[in-house]
Amino acid sequence: MIADHSQVSANQAPIGVFDSGAGGLSVLRQIHALLPQESLLYAADTAHIPYGDKTSTFVRERVNVVAQSLVGLGAKALVVACNTATAAAVESLRQRFVMPVIGMEPGVKPAMECSGSGIVGILATEGMVRSNRMAELVERFAHGRKVIIQPCPGLVEQVERHALRSPETVRLLKNFLAPILDSGADTLVLGCTHYPFLLPAITQLVGPDVRVVDTAPAIARQLQAQLRQHGLLNDAGSGGDVRFFSTRVMPEQAELFSRLWGEPVKVEALGELD
Ligand code: DGL
């Protein structure tokens, strides 16, 4: 029997995961937990963070540049670990690359399914709030029930400073959550991949009766299913490497990534290939 070496190396190639900054690490940790044998390349477009206040055209251009760099590093699949970037660019990536491309979206569907009051709040970036994708999600899944969509300028920056429970972060969260809690919402959707890092502060403010929805675990399962379907799962059995890249490497970044990832990591410069 002739061994199919091309298939072996395709399966063992890494998965490219990216965001504007450190937020996508909340998705990366779910992928790593579910698929520990896979090698992962994480890229942060720190030179252009935040994406939330940029135009969709700008975000689409950046996403294509970062994705191309990850493909240049050998990625066999791409995960857009950013709701804002997915809304702006996932379709253009799917047209450009033949590999599996997984995008993120706020969990409006699961939130509607588990809400008893039928009132759901969504925290998201300004770019995500004004995107067509957000309007489509609400149109498709809310069915006339009440959805309070709250833009949260400044929250991403607080996570990037690792100010996860600082007085300023708590003040911003209180303001953003007030209209949602006042409306009687019993379910809160985290519509930005930075926000799961604020979960302890959010839970303390919303209390135990409000369910918080993060789609990162579902994205990891979707990635697994797509890799399986394309014959790309790495079943070699050994632990995969995780490498971290940034479009602007700064000493503070390795420290931030290490704290959020839970162990010391090195951040390498991402070469742009576009
Ligand atoms: N983490 C990104 C998201 O999920 C947004 C961050 C940003 O605004 O740059 O939407």
PDB file of C-alpha atoms and ligand atoms in Angstrom:
ATOM      1  CA  MET A   1       0.000   0.000   0.000  1.00  0.00           C
ATOM      2  CA  ILE A   2       1.289   3.477  -0.887  1.00  0.00           C
ATOM      3  CA  ALA A   3       1.144   5.996   1.972  1.00  0.00           C
ATOM      4  CA  ASP A   4      -0.561   9.285   1.111  1.00  0.00           C
ATOM      5  CA  HIS A   5       2.060  11.718   2.452  1.00  0.00           C
ATOM      6  CA  SER A   6       0.266  14.823   1.155  1.00  0.00           C
ATOM      7  CA  GLN A   7      -2.765  13.898   3.262  1.00  0.00           C
ATOM      8  CA  VAL A   8      -0.619  13.244   6.329  1.00  0.00           C
ATOM      9  CA  SER A   9       1.010  16.673   6.098  1.00  0.00           C
ATOM     10  CA  ALA A  10      -2.281  18.476   5.363  1.00  0.00           C
ATOM     11  CA  ASN A  11      -3.817  16.949   8.495  1.00  0.00           C
ATOM     12  CA  GLN A  12      -0.863  18.002  10.611  1.00  0.00           C
ATOM     13  CA  ALA A  13      -0.839  21.581   9.345  1.00  0.00           C
ATOM     14  CA  PRO A  14      -1.846  24.247  11.887  1.00  0.00           C
ATOM     15  CA  ILE A  15      -5.152  26.077  12.197  1.00  0.00           C
ATOM     16  CA  GLY A  16      -5.013  29.878  11.850  1.00  0.00           C
ATOM     17  CA  VAL A  17      -7.080  31.811  14.407  1.00  0.00           C
ATOM     18  CA  PHE A  18      -7.202  35.607  14.494  1.00  0.00           C
ATOM     19  CA  ASP A  19      -8.727  38.739  15.967  1.00  0.00           C
ATOM     20  CA  SER A  20      -7.911  42.443  16.180  1.00  0.00           C
ATOM     21  CA  GLY A  21      -6.173  41.791  19.504  1.00  0.00           C
ATOM     22  CA  ALA A  22      -6.285  39.451  22.475  1.00  0.00           C
ATOM     23  CA  GLY A  23     -10.062  38.783  22.418  1.00  0.00           C
ATOM     24  CA  GLY A  24      -9.782  35.782  20.142  1.00  0.00           C
ATOM     25  CA  LEU A  25      -7.790  34.032  22.877  1.00  0.00           C
ATOM     26  CA  SER A  26     -11.210  33.332  24.449  1.00  0.00           C
ATOM     27  CA  VAL A  27     -11.951  31.263  21.326  1.00  0.00           C
ATOM     28  CA  LEU A  28      -8.435  29.830  21.040  1.00  0.00           C
ATOM     29  CA  ARG A  29      -8.659  28.353  24.562  1.00  0.00           C
ATOM     30  CA  GLN A  30     -11.889  26.530  23.632  1.00  0.00           C
ATOM     31  CA  ILE A  31     -10.302  25.179  20.440  1.00  0.00           C
ATOM     32  CA  HIS A  32      -7.192  24.066  22.336  1.00  0.00           C
ATOM     33  CA  ALA A  33      -9.324  22.341  24.997  1.00  0.00           C
ATOM     34  CA  LEU A  34     -11.439  20.474  22.423  1.00  0.00           C
ATOM     35  CA  LEU A  35      -8.657  19.713  19.915  1.00  0.00           C
ATOM     36  CA  PRO A  36      -5.415  19.512  21.934  1.00  0.00           C
ATOM     37  CA  GLN A  37      -3.670  17.547  19.177  1.00  0.00           C
ATOM     38  CA  GLU A  38      -4.051  20.430  16.681  1.00  0.00           C
ATOM     39  CA  SER A  39      -1.255  22.984  16.188  1.00  0.00           C
ATOM     40  CA  LEU A  40      -2.570  26.533  16.360  1.00  0.00           C
ATOM     41  CA  LEU A  41      -1.352  29.868  15.000  1.00  0.00           C
ATOM     42  CA  TYR A  42      -2.930  32.858  16.732  1.00  0.00           C
ATOM     43  CA  ALA A  43      -2.637  36.281  15.076  1.00  0.00           C
ATOM     44  CA  ALA A  44      -3.620  39.639  16.572  1.00  0.00           C
ATOM     45  CA  ASP A  45      -3.871  42.678  14.295  1.00  0.00           C
ATOM     46  CA  THR A  46      -2.706  44.897  17.132  1.00  0.00           C
ATOM     47  CA  ALA A  47      -1.481  47.584  14.748  1.00  0.00           C
ATOM     48  CA  HIS A  48      -5.131  48.260  13.853  1.00  0.00           C
ATOM     49  CA  ILE A  49      -7.065  47.520  17.035  1.00  0.00           C
ATOM     50  CA  PRO A  50      -9.938  48.192  17.678  1.00  0.00           C
ATOM     51  CA  TYR A  51     -11.871  47.011  14.624  1.00  0.00           C
ATOM     52  CA  GLY A  52     -15.153  48.066  16.245  1.00  0.00           C
ATOM     53  CA  ASP A  53     -14.807  51.758  15.358  1.00  0.00           C
ATOM     54  CA  LYS A  54     -13.482  51.206  11.789  1.00  0.00           C
ATOM     55  CA  THR A  55     -15.454  50.978   8.539  1.00  0.00           C
ATOM     56  CA  SER A  56     -16.380  47.529   7.267  1.00  0.00           C
ATOM     57  CA  THR A  57     -14.256  48.152   4.159  1.00  0.00           C
ATOM     58  CA  PHE A  58     -11.176  48.798   6.287  1.00  0.00           C
ATOM     59  CA  VAL A  59     -11.830  45.736   8.464  1.00  0.00           C
ATOM     60  CA  ARG A  60     -12.364  43.546   5.368  1.00  0.00           C
ATOM     61  CA  GLU A  61      -9.004  44.663   3.944  1.00  0.00           C
ATOM     62  CA  ARG A  62      -7.191  43.962   7.194  1.00  0.00           C
ATOM     63  CA  VAL A  63      -8.851  40.575   7.654  1.00  0.00           C
ATOM     64  CA  ASN A  64      -7.759  39.541   4.174  1.00  0.00           C
ATOM     65  CA  VAL A  65      -4.155  40.602   4.855  1.00  0.00           C
ATOM     66  CA  VAL A  66      -3.979  38.744   8.191  1.00  0.00           C
ATOM     67  CA  ALA A  67      -5.691  35.639   6.766  1.00  0.00           C
ATOM     68  CA  GLN A  68      -3.254  35.592   3.836  1.00  0.00           C
ATOM     69  CA  SER A  69      -0.318  35.748   6.267  1.00  0.00           C
ATOM     70  CA  LEU A  70      -1.715  32.779   8.228  1.00  0.00           C
ATOM     71  CA  VAL A  71      -2.207  30.813   5.024  1.00  0.00           C
ATOM     72  CA  GLY A  72       1.394  31.722   4.141  1.00  0.00           C
ATOM     73  CA  LEU A  73       2.422  30.138   7.456  1.00  0.00           C
ATOM     74  CA  GLY A  74       0.725  26.920   6.356  1.00  0.00           C
ATOM     75  CA  ALA A  75      -2.764  27.145   7.927  1.00  0.00           C
ATOM     76  CA  LYS A  76      -5.147  24.363   6.806  1.00  0.00           C
ATOM     77  CA  ALA A  77      -8.235  26.195   8.134  1.00  0.00           C
ATOM     78  CA  LEU A  78      -9.081  29.681   9.371  1.00  0.00           C
ATOM     79  CA  VAL A  79     -11.108  30.778  12.376  1.00  0.00           C
ATOM     80  CA  VAL A  80     -12.173  34.426  12.435  1.00  0.00           C
ATOM     81  CA  ALA A  81     -12.247  34.737  16.229  1.00  0.00           C
ATOM     82  CA  CYS A  82     -13.895  38.137  16.056  1.00  0.00           C
ATOM     83  CA  ASN A  83     -17.579  38.955  15.575  1.00  0.00           C
ATOM     84  CA  THR A  84     -16.849  42.353  13.999  1.00  0.00           C
ATOM     85  CA  ALA A  85     -14.395  40.884  11.476  1.00  0.00           C
ATOM     86  CA  THR A  86     -16.758  38.029  10.632  1.00  0.00           C
ATOM     87  CA  ALA A  87     -19.588  40.469   9.913  1.00  0.00           C
ATOM     88  CA  ALA A  88     -17.328  42.503   7.617  1.00  0.00           C
ATOM     89  CA  ALA A  89     -15.296  39.830   5.888  1.00  0.00           C
ATOM     90  CA  VAL A  90     -16.158  36.158   6.298  1.00  0.00           C
ATOM     91  CA  GLU A  91     -17.806  35.945   2.876  1.00  0.00           C
ATOM     92  CA  SER A  92     -14.801  37.470   1.125  1.00  0.00           C
ATOM     93  CA  LEU A  93     -12.509  34.955   2.864  1.00  0.00           C
ATOM     94  CA  ARG A  94     -14.735  32.061   1.762  1.00  0.00           C
ATOM     95  CA  GLN A  95     -14.537  33.282  -1.817  1.00  0.00           C
ATOM     96  CA  ARG A  96     -10.784  33.626  -1.649  1.00  0.00           C
ATOM     97  CA  PHE A  97      -9.702  30.451   0.183  1.00  0.00           C
ATOM     98  CA  VAL A  98     -10.841  26.890  -0.473  1.00  0.00           C
ATOM     99  CA  MET A  99     -10.066  25.738   3.080  1.00  0.00           C
ATOM    100  CA  PRO A 100     -12.651  25.698   5.903  1.00  0.00           C
ATOM    101  CA  VAL A 101     -13.291  29.258   7.180  1.00  0.00           C
ATOM    102  CA  ILE A 102     -15.197  29.440  10.473  1.00  0.00           C
ATOM    103  CA  GLY A 103     -16.701  32.748  11.608  1.00  0.00           C
ATOM    104  CA  MET A 104     -18.142  34.000  14.908  1.00  0.00           C
ATOM    105  CA  GLU A 105     -21.531  35.535  15.458  1.00  0.00           C
ATOM    106  CA  PRO A 106     -23.388  36.701  18.552  1.00  0.00           C
ATOM    107  CA  GLY A 107     -25.467  33.837  19.961  1.00  0.00           C
ATOM    108  CA  VAL A 108     -28.893  35.329  19.298  1.00  0.00           C
ATOM    109  CA  LYS A 109     -30.362  31.933  18.393  1.00  0.00           C
ATOM    110  CA  PRO A 110     -29.255  30.066  21.582  1.00  0.00           C
ATOM    111  CA  ALA A 111     -30.211  33.102  23.665  1.00  0.00           C
ATOM    112  CA  MET A 112     -33.738  33.106  22.259  1.00  0.00           C
ATOM    113  CA  GLU A 113     -33.993  29.371  22.910  1.00  0.00           C
ATOM    114  CA  CYS A 114     -33.060  29.653  26.572  1.00  0.00           C
ATOM    115  CA  SER A 115     -34.779  32.935  27.459  1.00  0.00           C
ATOM    116  CA  GLY A 116     -37.890  32.524  29.595  1.00  0.00           C
ATOM    117  CA  SER A 117     -38.868  36.214  29.565  1.00  0.00           C
ATOM    118  CA  GLY A 118     -38.277  36.526  25.799  1.00  0.00           C
ATOM    119  CA  ILE A 119     -36.140  39.607  26.488  1.00  0.00           C
ATOM    120  CA  VAL A 120     -32.512  39.319  25.493  1.00  0.00           C
ATOM    121  CA  GLY A 121     -29.607  41.789  25.741  1.00  0.00           C
ATOM    122  CA  ILE A 122     -26.574  41.841  23.439  1.00  0.00           C
ATOM    123  CA  LEU A 123     -23.252  43.538  24.195  1.00  0.00           C
ATOM    124  CA  ALA A 124     -21.204  44.161  21.039  1.00  0.00           C
ATOM    125  CA  THR A 125     -18.798  46.559  19.354  1.00  0.00           C
ATOM    126  CA  GLU A 126     -20.141  49.567  17.457  1.00  0.00           C
ATOM    127  CA  GLY A 127     -19.133  47.958  14.136  1.00  0.00           C
ATOM    128  CA  MET A 128     -20.986  44.768  14.982  1.00  0.00           C
ATOM    129  CA  VAL A 129     -24.074  46.666  16.143  1.00  0.00           C
ATOM    130  CA  ARG A 130     -24.394  48.558  12.862  1.00  0.00           C
ATOM    131  CA  SER A 131     -23.570  45.555  10.636  1.00  0.00           C
ATOM    132  CA  ASN A 132     -26.054  43.881   8.304  1.00  0.00           C
ATOM    133  CA  ARG A 133     -25.211  40.616  10.010  1.00  0.00           C
ATOM    134  CA  MET A 134     -26.564  41.842  13.346  1.00  0.00           C
ATOM    135  CA  ALA A 135     -29.791  43.021  11.672  1.00  0.00           C
ATOM    136  CA  GLU A 136     -30.116  39.643   9.919  1.00  0.00           C
ATOM    137  CA  LEU A 137     -29.580  37.687  13.153  1.00  0.00           C
ATOM    138  CA  VAL A 138     -32.260  39.637  14.980  1.00  0.00           C
ATOM    139  CA  GLU A 139     -34.659  39.416  12.030  1.00  0.00           C
ATOM    140  CA  ARG A 140     -34.083  35.684  11.740  1.00  0.00           C
ATOM    141  CA  PHE A 141     -34.211  34.581  15.366  1.00  0.00           C
ATOM    142  CA  ALA A 142     -35.988  37.214  17.480  1.00  0.00           C
ATOM    143  CA  HIS A 143     -39.436  36.723  15.910  1.00  0.00           C
ATOM    144  CA  GLY A 144     -40.841  39.909  17.335  1.00  0.00           C
ATOM    145  CA  ARG A 145     -39.456  39.334  20.842  1.00  0.00           C
ATOM    146  CA  LYS A 146     -37.478  42.064  22.542  1.00  0.00           C
ATOM    147  CA  VAL A 147     -33.750  42.416  21.867  1.00  0.00           C
ATOM    148  CA  ILE A 148     -31.701  45.246  23.373  1.00  0.00           C
ATOM    149  CA  ILE A 149     -28.515  45.707  21.351  1.00  0.00           C
ATOM    150  CA  GLN A 150     -25.930  47.692  23.286  1.00  0.00           C
ATOM    151  CA  PRO A 151     -22.765  49.082  21.646  1.00  0.00           C
ATOM    152  CA  CYS A 152     -19.868  49.080  24.120  1.00  0.00           C
ATOM    153  CA  PRO A 153     -17.145  51.553  23.038  1.00  0.00           C
ATOM    154  CA  GLY A 154     -14.097  51.321  25.294  1.00  0.00           C
ATOM    155  CA  LEU A 155     -14.577  47.768  26.615  1.00  0.00           C
ATOM    156  CA  VAL A 156     -12.156  46.153  24.166  1.00  0.00           C
ATOM    157  CA  GLU A 157      -9.480  48.651  25.236  1.00  0.00           C
ATOM    158  CA  GLN A 158     -10.038  47.726  28.903  1.00  0.00           C
ATOM    159  CA  VAL A 159      -9.432  44.055  28.109  1.00  0.00           C
ATOM    160  CA  GLU A 160      -6.307  44.986  26.117  1.00  0.00           C
ATOM    161  CA  ARG A 161      -5.055  46.769  29.274  1.00  0.00           C
ATOM    162  CA  HIS A 162      -5.919  43.687  31.339  1.00  0.00           C
ATOM    163  CA  ALA A 163      -8.153  45.999  33.378  1.00  0.00           C
ATOM    164  CA  LEU A 164     -10.665  43.184  33.805  1.00  0.00           C
ATOM    165  CA  ARG A 165     -12.177  44.411  37.082  1.00  0.00           C
ATOM    166  CA  SER A 166     -10.896  47.980  37.383  1.00  0.00           C
ATOM    167  CA  PRO A 167     -13.239  50.764  38.582  1.00  0.00           C
ATOM    168  CA  GLU A 168     -13.367  52.165  35.011  1.00  0.00           C
ATOM    169  CA  THR A 169     -14.297  48.770  33.559  1.00  0.00           C
ATOM    170  CA  VAL A 170     -17.014  48.291  36.169  1.00  0.00           C
ATOM    171  CA  ARG A 171     -18.328  51.825  35.471  1.00  0.00           C
ATOM    172  CA  LEU A 172     -18.504  51.133  31.708  1.00  0.00           C
ATOM    173  CA  LEU A 173     -20.174  47.772  32.260  1.00  0.00           C
ATOM    174  CA  LYS A 174     -22.743  49.253  34.643  1.00  0.00           C
ATOM    175  CA  ASN A 175     -23.695  51.863  32.027  1.00  0.00           C
ATOM    176  CA  PHE A 176     -23.909  49.329  29.196  1.00  0.00           C
ATOM    177  CA  LEU A 177     -25.864  46.796  31.244  1.00  0.00           C
ATOM    178  CA  ALA A 178     -28.363  49.270  32.752  1.00  0.00           C
ATOM    179  CA  PRO A 179     -30.805  49.423  29.782  1.00  0.00           C
ATOM    180  CA  ILE A 180     -30.622  45.642  29.415  1.00  0.00           C
ATOM    181  CA  LEU A 181     -31.310  44.909  33.083  1.00  0.00           C
ATOM    182  CA  ASP A 182     -33.999  47.627  33.282  1.00  0.00           C
ATOM    183  CA  SER A 183     -35.873  45.984  30.414  1.00  0.00           C
ATOM    184  CA  GLY A 184     -36.165  42.678  32.318  1.00  0.00           C
ATOM    185  CA  ALA A 185     -33.755  40.648  30.152  1.00  0.00           C
ATOM    186  CA  ASP A 186     -32.957  37.196  31.540  1.00  0.00           C
ATOM    187  CA  THR A 187     -30.303  36.353  28.906  1.00  0.00           C
ATOM    188  CA  LEU A 188     -27.209  38.290  27.876  1.00  0.00           C
ATOM    189  CA  VAL A 189     -25.234  37.605  24.702  1.00  0.00           C
ATOM    190  CA  LEU A 190     -21.512  38.384  24.606  1.00  0.00           C
ATOM    191  CA  GLY A 191     -21.210  39.640  21.030  1.00  0.00           C
ATOM    192  CA  CYS A 192     -17.461  40.307  21.059  1.00  0.00           C
ATOM    193  CA  THR A 193     -14.706  37.806  21.753  1.00  0.00           C
ATOM    194  CA  HIS A 194     -12.990  40.168  24.200  1.00  0.00           C
ATOM    195  CA  TYR A 195     -15.948  40.125  26.588  1.00  0.00           C
ATOM    196  CA  PRO A 196     -15.645  36.558  27.980  1.00  0.00           C
ATOM    197  CA  PHE A 197     -12.554  37.844  29.807  1.00  0.00           C
ATOM    198  CA  LEU A 198     -14.901  40.228  31.651  1.00  0.00           C
ATOM    199  CA  LEU A 199     -17.201  37.421  32.742  1.00  0.00           C
ATOM    200  CA  PRO A 200     -16.419  37.636  36.506  1.00  0.00           C
ATOM    201  CA  ALA A 201     -17.250  41.375  36.501  1.00  0.00           C
ATOM    202  CA  ILE A 202     -20.317  40.876  34.280  1.00  0.00           C
ATOM    203  CA  THR A 203     -21.680  38.006  36.389  1.00  0.00           C
ATOM    204  CA  GLN A 204     -21.296  40.058  39.519  1.00  0.00           C
ATOM    205  CA  LEU A 205     -23.271  42.930  37.965  1.00  0.00           C
ATOM    206  CA  VAL A 206     -26.072  40.920  36.348  1.00  0.00           C
ATOM    207  CA  GLY A 207     -26.552  38.445  39.196  1.00  0.00           C
ATOM    208  CA  PRO A 208     -27.341  34.729  39.092  1.00  0.00           C
ATOM    209  CA  ASP A 209     -30.703  35.018  37.322  1.00  0.00           C
ATOM    210  CA  VAL A 210     -29.304  36.279  34.036  1.00  0.00           C
ATOM    211  CA  ARG A 211     -27.835  33.614  31.763  1.00  0.00           C
ATOM    212  CA  VAL A 212     -24.740  34.673  29.794  1.00  0.00           C
ATOM    213  CA  VAL A 213     -24.226  33.253  26.282  1.00  0.00           C
ATOM    214  CA  ASP A 214     -20.738  32.945  24.737  1.00  0.00           C
ATOM    215  CA  THR A 215     -20.553  31.152  21.383  1.00  0.00           C
ATOM    216  CA  ALA A 216     -16.832  30.227  21.618  1.00  0.00           C
ATOM    217  CA  PRO A 217     -17.423  26.574  22.706  1.00  0.00           C
ATOM    218  CA  ALA A 218     -19.875  26.125  19.802  1.00  0.00           C
ATOM    219  CA  ILE A 219     -17.308  27.581  17.386  1.00  0.00           C
ATOM    220  CA  ALA A 220     -14.720  25.032  18.544  1.00  0.00           C
ATOM    221  CA  ARG A 221     -17.238  22.221  17.903  1.00  0.00           C
ATOM    222  CA  GLN A 222     -18.093  23.660  14.485  1.00  0.00           C
ATOM    223  CA  LEU A 223     -14.381  23.760  13.612  1.00  0.00           C
ATOM    224  CA  GLN A 224     -14.019  20.135  14.680  1.00  0.00           C
ATOM    225  CA  ALA A 225     -16.985  19.117  12.504  1.00  0.00           C
ATOM    226  CA  GLN A 226     -15.638  20.994   9.472  1.00  0.00           C
ATOM    227  CA  LEU A 227     -12.154  19.536   9.845  1.00  0.00           C
ATOM    228  CA  ARG A 228     -13.663  16.072  10.081  1.00  0.00           C
ATOM    229  CA  GLN A 229     -15.848  16.675   7.041  1.00  0.00           C
ATOM    230  CA  HIS A 230     -12.822  17.841   4.994  1.00  0.00           C
ATOM    231  CA  GLY A 231     -10.627  14.972   6.222  1.00  0.00           C
ATOM    232  CA  LEU A 232      -8.360  17.510   7.931  1.00  0.00           C
ATOM    233  CA  LEU A 233      -8.523  16.453  11.601  1.00  0.00           C
ATOM    234  CA  ASN A 234      -5.096  15.783  13.054  1.00  0.00           C
ATOM    235  CA  ASP A 235      -5.403  12.399  14.650  1.00  0.00           C
ATOM    236  CA  ALA A 236      -1.669  11.998  15.236  1.00  0.00           C
ATOM    237  CA  GLY A 237      -2.358  11.979  18.968  1.00  0.00           C
ATOM    238  CA  SER A 238       0.506  14.165  20.225  1.00  0.00           C
ATOM    239  CA  GLY A 239      -0.047  17.643  21.647  1.00  0.00           C
ATOM    240  CA  GLY A 240      -0.079  20.463  19.087  1.00  0.00           C
ATOM    241  CA  ASP A 241       2.084  23.621  19.294  1.00  0.00           C
ATOM    242  CA  VAL A 242       0.505  27.006  19.856  1.00  0.00           C
ATOM    243  CA  ARG A 243       2.284  30.038  18.348  1.00  0.00           C
ATOM    244  CA  PHE A 244       1.299  33.672  18.829  1.00  0.00           C
ATOM    245  CA  PHE A 245       1.777  36.498  16.325  1.00  0.00           C
ATOM    246  CA  SER A 246       1.023  40.192  16.166  1.00  0.00           C
ATOM    247  CA  THR A 247       1.155  42.919  13.526  1.00  0.00           C
ATOM    248  CA  ARG A 248       2.772  45.176  16.156  1.00  0.00           C
ATOM    249  CA  VAL A 249       4.874  43.401  18.716  1.00  0.00           C
ATOM    250  CA  MET A 250       5.252  45.245  22.014  1.00  0.00           C
ATOM    251  CA  PRO A 251       6.651  43.913  25.307  1.00  0.00           C
ATOM    252  CA  GLU A 252       3.303  44.536  27.076  1.00  0.00           C
ATOM    253  CA  GLN A 253       1.595  42.266  24.597  1.00  0.00           C
ATOM    254  CA  ALA A 254       3.471  39.100  25.525  1.00  0.00           C
ATOM    255  CA  GLU A 255       2.590  39.896  29.130  1.00  0.00           C
ATOM    256  CA  LEU A 256      -1.096  40.390  28.292  1.00  0.00           C
ATOM    257  CA  PHE A 257      -1.251  37.214  26.189  1.00  0.00           C
ATOM    258  CA  SER A 258       0.526  35.230  28.886  1.00  0.00           C
ATOM    259  CA  ARG A 259      -1.930  36.397  31.547  1.00  0.00           C
ATOM    260  CA  LEU A 260      -4.985  35.682  29.409  1.00  0.00           C
ATOM    261  CA  TRP A 261      -3.634  32.369  28.084  1.00  0.00           C
ATOM    262  CA  GLY A 262      -2.530  31.247  31.554  1.00  0.00           C
ATOM    263  CA  GLU A 263       1.117  30.470  30.834  1.00  0.00           C
ATOM    264  CA  PRO A 264       4.131  32.426  29.531  1.00  0.00           C
ATOM    265  CA  VAL A 265       4.031  32.870  25.759  1.00  0.00           C
ATOM    266  CA  LYS A 266       6.258  34.521  23.180  1.00  0.00           C
ATOM    267  CA  VAL A 267       4.694  36.843  20.565  1.00  0.00           C
ATOM    268  CA  GLU A 268       6.294  36.843  17.095  1.00  0.00           C
ATOM    269  CA  ALA A 269       5.943  39.484  14.373  1.00  0.00           C
ATOM    270  CA  LEU A 270       3.389  38.585  11.691  1.00  0.00           C
ATOM    271  CA  GLY A 271       4.851  39.203   8.254  1.00  0.00           C
ATOM    272  CA  GLU A 272       2.290  40.662   5.843  1.00  0.00           C
ATOM    273  CA  LEU A 273       2.097  38.839   2.520  1.00  0.00           C
ATOM    274  CA  ASP A 274      -0.778  40.583   0.748  1.00  0.00           C
TER     275      ASP A 274
HETATM  276  N1  DGL B   1     -12.937  40.919  19.426  1.00  0.00           N
HETATM  277  C1  DGL B   1     -13.655  41.579  18.387  1.00  0.00           C
HETATM  278  C2  DGL B   1     -15.082  41.055  18.234  1.00  0.00           C
HETATM  279  O1  DGL B   1     -15.360  39.930  18.559  1.00  0.00           O
HETATM  280  C3  DGL B   1     -13.715  43.073  18.389  1.00  0.00           C
HETATM  281  C4  DGL B   1     -12.610  43.836  18.877  1.00  0.00           C
HETATM  282  C5  DGL B   1     -12.400  45.178  18.247  1.00  0.00           C
HETATM  283  O2  DGL B   1     -13.268  46.060  18.252  1.00  0.00           O
HETATM  284  O3  DGL B   1     -11.307  45.317  17.739  1.00  0.00           O
HETATM  285  O4  DGL B   1     -15.939  41.743  17.747  1.00  0.00           O
END
